[in-house]
Amino acid sequence: MNPAQAATMLKLQDHLNSMINPAWVTSGSRFLRAAFVESAEALEHHGWKWWKKQTIDLPQVQMELVDILHFYLSHTIVQAGGSIEGAAAELMRDLAGPGTVTLDGAARELATLDVPELLELIGGLAVCGRASFKVLERTMTACEMGWNDAYTQYVSKNVLNLFRQRHGYKEGTYIKIWNGEEDNVVLARLMSALDPAQADFADQLLDQLEQAYAKL
């Protein structure tokens, strides 16, 4: 993760949250409760039951981790009092920290934990009101996902959510099927023709969606 990616994601998250509730920073929404639930869902998709055969659904686990990222970003902005710059600095500071996390008086070396243990740690920290991008990063790595992948997935999903809100999703007037395809399928096709490394990747993607929607 680089500072530009961090700033882009935080700005997008703030924009989306503000569309849903302009006073979201002070609304008292329990973002880490949501992260806790997502960690449990990821655990279900990964598998943890020793008494039955289970198959890991890795793409679904990765999607749940991106969902956790959404809620972590929101929580970090709240902790920074609504300051995107402050939230970005905290995010980068967290990622630059040691690979050890202490919970309930016990230090845990992240490199020694397997995926279920890492997901449990995300959930345990969330219950205690804590978010750790370092733990999330380690979990993503263990699930064959880098920050560039997470960034691309996050931005694309967030842009689609923003687009839906702009076009009546909350009011029920949004058209989800575009010429026989769901909007997320169109999104994936448009995204494949763009470079996620570009600083204006999100703006380009949003513009492409607007053009496609206008042709319906």
Tab-separated table of C-alpha atoms in Angstrom:
chain	number	residue	atom	x	y	z
A	1	MET	CA	0.000	0.000	0.000
A	2	ASN	CA	1.324	3.441	-0.865
A	3	PRO	CA	0.119	6.796	0.540
A	4	ALA	CA	-1.698	7.698	-2.701
A	5	GLN	CA	-3.732	4.479	-2.575
A	6	ALA	CA	-4.535	5.035	1.094
A	7	ALA	CA	-5.723	8.595	0.452
A	8	THR	CA	-7.837	7.536	-2.533
A	9	MET	CA	-9.622	4.803	-0.596
A	10	LEU	CA	-10.263	7.034	2.408
A	11	LYS	CA	-11.688	9.808	0.217
A	12	LEU	CA	-13.956	7.354	-1.593
A	13	GLN	CA	-15.163	5.867	1.675
A	14	ASP	CA	-15.894	9.294	3.128
A	15	HIS	CA	-17.763	10.281	-0.032
A	16	LEU	CA	-19.918	7.150	-0.008
A	17	ASN	CA	-20.673	7.383	3.712
A	18	SER	CA	-21.570	11.066	3.332
A	19	MET	CA	-24.049	10.260	0.569
A	20	ILE	CA	-25.800	7.788	2.853
A	21	ASN	CA	-25.609	10.026	5.940
A	22	PRO	CA	-24.040	13.504	5.798
A	23	ALA	CA	-23.371	13.327	9.561
A	24	TRP	CA	-21.909	9.827	9.431
A	25	VAL	CA	-18.689	10.688	11.298
A	26	THR	CA	-20.618	11.552	14.453
A	27	SER	CA	-23.523	9.135	13.976
A	28	GLY	CA	-22.087	6.461	16.266
A	29	SER	CA	-22.256	3.692	13.655
A	30	ARG	CA	-20.493	0.563	14.870
A	31	PHE	CA	-18.097	-0.050	11.995
A	32	LEU	CA	-16.001	-2.535	13.934
A	33	ARG	CA	-19.105	-4.548	14.762
A	34	ALA	CA	-19.564	-4.876	11.016
A	35	ALA	CA	-15.894	-5.881	10.656
A	36	PHE	CA	-16.422	-8.540	13.337
A	37	VAL	CA	-19.369	-10.005	11.416
A	38	GLU	CA	-17.378	-9.983	8.164
A	39	SER	CA	-14.492	-11.808	9.849
A	40	ALA	CA	-16.896	-14.540	10.950
A	41	GLU	CA	-18.323	-14.794	7.435
A	42	ALA	CA	-14.796	-15.061	6.029
A	43	LEU	CA	-14.079	-17.836	8.519
A	44	GLU	CA	-17.145	-19.735	7.288
A	45	HIS	CA	-15.978	-19.438	3.672
A	46	HIS	CA	-12.486	-20.568	4.638
A	47	GLY	CA	-13.643	-23.468	6.758
A	48	TRP	CA	-12.850	-24.255	10.378
A	49	LYS	CA	-14.959	-27.310	11.287
A	50	TRP	CA	-12.733	-30.228	12.165
A	51	TRP	CA	-15.605	-32.739	12.169
A	52	LYS	CA	-16.452	-32.436	8.455
A	53	LYS	CA	-14.754	-32.041	5.099
A	54	GLN	CA	-14.678	-28.424	3.928
A	55	THR	CA	-13.418	-26.729	0.768
A	56	ILE	CA	-11.861	-23.272	0.955
A	57	ASP	CA	-13.710	-20.683	-1.142
A	58	LEU	CA	-10.723	-18.365	-1.527
A	59	PRO	CA	-12.327	-15.739	-3.819
A	60	GLN	CA	-15.183	-15.342	-1.332
A	61	VAL	CA	-12.735	-15.025	1.584
A	62	GLN	CA	-10.924	-12.309	-0.369
A	63	MET	CA	-14.212	-10.470	-0.934
A	64	GLU	CA	-14.950	-10.561	2.793
A	65	LEU	CA	-11.502	-9.115	3.499
A	66	VAL	CA	-12.241	-6.215	1.136
A	67	ASP	CA	-15.511	-5.680	3.025
A	68	ILE	CA	-13.525	-5.541	6.276
A	69	LEU	CA	-11.296	-2.949	4.616
A	70	HIS	CA	-14.367	-0.759	3.962
A	71	PHE	CA	-15.291	-0.798	7.641
A	72	TYR	CA	-11.688	-0.307	8.801
A	73	LEU	CA	-11.412	2.801	6.624
A	74	SER	CA	-14.648	4.203	8.051
A	75	HIS	CA	-13.525	3.492	11.620
A	76	THR	CA	-10.151	5.142	11.026
A	77	ILE	CA	-11.760	8.302	9.645
A	78	VAL	CA	-14.009	8.489	12.717
A	79	GLN	CA	-11.004	8.018	15.013
A	80	ALA	CA	-9.294	10.887	13.172
A	81	GLY	CA	-12.281	13.157	13.772
A	82	GLY	CA	-13.220	13.199	10.109
A	83	SER	CA	-9.741	14.189	8.902
A	84	ILE	CA	-8.767	12.237	5.783
A	85	GLU	CA	-5.142	13.350	6.179
A	86	GLY	CA	-5.084	12.194	9.795
A	87	ALA	CA	-6.690	8.886	8.883
A	88	ALA	CA	-4.175	8.311	6.085
A	89	ALA	CA	-1.265	9.004	8.429
A	90	GLU	CA	-2.664	6.542	10.991
A	91	LEU	CA	-3.209	3.865	8.345
A	92	MET	CA	0.354	4.131	7.067
A	93	ARG	CA	1.722	4.218	10.622
A	94	ASP	CA	-0.167	1.044	11.449
A	95	LEU	CA	1.148	-0.774	8.375
A	96	ALA	CA	4.715	0.279	9.191
A	97	GLY	CA	4.464	-1.179	12.698
A	98	PRO	CA	5.830	-4.467	14.049
A	99	GLY	CA	4.426	-7.829	13.027
A	100	THR	CA	3.275	-8.533	16.558
A	101	VAL	CA	-0.147	-7.706	17.996
A	102	THR	CA	-1.047	-7.929	21.671
A	103	LEU	CA	-4.565	-8.925	22.648
A	104	ASP	CA	-5.753	-9.880	26.120
A	105	GLY	CA	-2.198	-9.613	27.424
A	106	ALA	CA	-0.781	-12.103	24.928
A	107	ALA	CA	1.563	-11.111	22.108
A	108	ARG	CA	0.843	-12.801	18.806
A	109	GLU	CA	3.421	-13.113	16.032
A	110	LEU	CA	1.349	-12.628	12.907
A	111	ALA	CA	3.699	-14.643	10.696
A	112	THR	CA	3.031	-17.757	12.805
A	113	LEU	CA	-0.769	-17.608	12.570
A	114	ASP	CA	-2.859	-19.454	10.013
A	115	VAL	CA	-5.868	-17.906	8.267
A	116	PRO	CA	-8.517	-19.002	10.805
A	117	GLU	CA	-6.359	-17.664	13.643
A	118	LEU	CA	-5.850	-14.368	11.824
A	119	LEU	CA	-9.581	-14.022	11.207
A	120	GLU	CA	-10.238	-14.771	14.875
A	121	LEU	CA	-7.743	-12.042	15.761
A	122	ILE	CA	-9.516	-9.536	13.501
A	123	GLY	CA	-12.783	-10.413	15.239
A	124	GLY	CA	-11.261	-10.282	18.719
A	125	LEU	CA	-9.696	-6.900	18.108
A	126	ALA	CA	-12.981	-5.587	16.701
A	127	VAL	CA	-14.863	-6.647	19.829
A	128	CYS	CA	-12.305	-4.645	21.818
A	129	GLY	CA	-12.793	-1.591	19.604
A	130	ARG	CA	-9.553	-2.023	17.711
A	131	ALA	CA	-8.698	-2.199	14.011
A	132	SER	CA	-5.355	-3.429	12.723
A	133	PHE	CA	-4.434	-2.891	9.100
A	134	LYS	CA	-1.303	-4.908	9.864
A	135	VAL	CA	-3.394	-7.956	10.750
A	136	LEU	CA	-5.602	-7.401	7.728
A	137	GLU	CA	-2.528	-7.151	5.510
A	138	ARG	CA	-1.120	-10.402	6.872
A	139	THR	CA	-4.485	-12.125	6.381
A	140	MET	CA	-4.678	-10.914	2.784
A	141	THR	CA	-1.159	-12.194	2.130
A	142	ALA	CA	-2.079	-15.596	3.566
A	143	CYS	CA	-5.102	-15.578	1.230
A	144	GLU	CA	-2.981	-14.880	-1.868
A	145	MET	CA	-4.024	-11.248	-2.068
A	146	GLY	CA	-1.744	-8.209	-2.246
A	147	TRP	CA	-2.557	-4.562	-1.614
A	148	ASN	CA	-2.760	-3.821	-5.334
A	149	ASP	CA	-5.416	-6.519	-5.720
A	150	ALA	CA	-7.290	-5.278	-2.650
A	151	TYR	CA	-7.064	-1.687	-3.859
A	152	THR	CA	-8.475	-2.556	-7.281
A	153	GLN	CA	-11.321	-4.577	-5.779
A	154	TYR	CA	-12.052	-1.903	-3.196
A	155	VAL	CA	-12.083	1.007	-5.634
A	156	SER	CA	-14.226	-0.817	-8.195
A	157	LYS	CA	-16.807	-1.877	-5.601
A	158	ASN	CA	-16.856	1.555	-3.990
A	159	VAL	CA	-17.236	3.341	-7.330
A	160	LEU	CA	-20.174	1.087	-8.211
A	161	ASN	CA	-21.787	1.808	-4.839
A	162	LEU	CA	-21.318	5.543	-5.377
A	163	PHE	CA	-22.753	5.286	-8.869
A	164	ARG	CA	-25.794	3.367	-7.631
A	165	GLN	CA	-26.476	5.967	-4.939
A	166	ARG	CA	-26.245	8.783	-7.488
A	167	HIS	CA	-28.787	7.088	-9.731
A	168	GLY	CA	-31.578	6.259	-7.318
A	169	TYR	CA	-30.479	3.033	-5.640
A	170	LYS	CA	-31.856	4.136	-2.282
A	171	GLU	CA	-35.111	5.341	-3.862
A	172	GLY	CA	-35.579	2.151	-5.901
A	173	THR	CA	-35.322	3.807	-9.318
A	174	TYR	CA	-31.879	2.486	-10.248
A	175	ILE	CA	-31.622	0.162	-13.258
A	176	LYS	CA	-29.416	-2.793	-12.299
A	177	ILE	CA	-29.642	-4.782	-15.558
A	178	TRP	CA	-27.894	-3.031	-18.433
A	179	ASN	CA	-28.802	-4.494	-21.825
A	180	GLY	CA	-29.099	-7.971	-20.361
A	181	GLU	CA	-26.084	-7.744	-18.014
A	182	GLU	CA	-25.894	-6.947	-14.312
A	183	ASP	CA	-24.100	-3.703	-13.552
A	184	ASN	CA	-21.256	-5.494	-11.763
A	185	VAL	CA	-20.529	-7.484	-14.948
A	186	VAL	CA	-20.362	-4.238	-16.926
A	187	LEU	CA	-18.114	-2.810	-14.223
A	188	ALA	CA	-15.670	-5.712	-14.506
A	189	ARG	CA	-15.453	-5.309	-18.289
A	190	LEU	CA	-14.870	-1.564	-18.095
A	191	MET	CA	-12.305	-2.009	-15.342
A	192	SER	CA	-10.287	-4.492	-17.414
A	193	ALA	CA	-9.567	-1.747	-19.966
A	194	LEU	CA	-8.209	0.697	-17.363
A	195	ASP	CA	-4.956	0.939	-15.415
A	196	PRO	CA	-5.567	0.735	-11.645
A	197	ALA	CA	-2.155	2.317	-11.048
A	198	GLN	CA	-3.338	5.616	-12.490
A	199	ALA	CA	-4.068	8.274	-9.853
A	200	ASP	CA	-7.438	9.027	-11.462
A	201	PHE	CA	-8.446	5.360	-11.844
A	202	ALA	CA	-11.599	5.852	-9.754
A	203	ASP	CA	-12.632	8.948	-11.737
A	204	GLN	CA	-12.044	7.162	-15.047
A	205	LEU	CA	-14.115	4.181	-13.939
A	206	LEU	CA	-16.951	6.381	-12.729
A	207	ASP	CA	-16.926	8.298	-16.018
A	208	GLN	CA	-17.082	5.053	-18.002
A	209	LEU	CA	-20.065	3.896	-15.949
A	210	GLU	CA	-21.841	7.210	-16.551
A	211	GLN	CA	-21.332	6.902	-20.299
A	212	ALA	CA	-22.596	3.313	-20.370
A	213	TYR	CA	-25.646	4.107	-18.229
A	214	ALA	CA	-26.590	7.069	-20.389
A	215	LYS	CA	-26.973	4.702	-23.359
A	216	LEU	CA	-29.666	2.563	-21.695
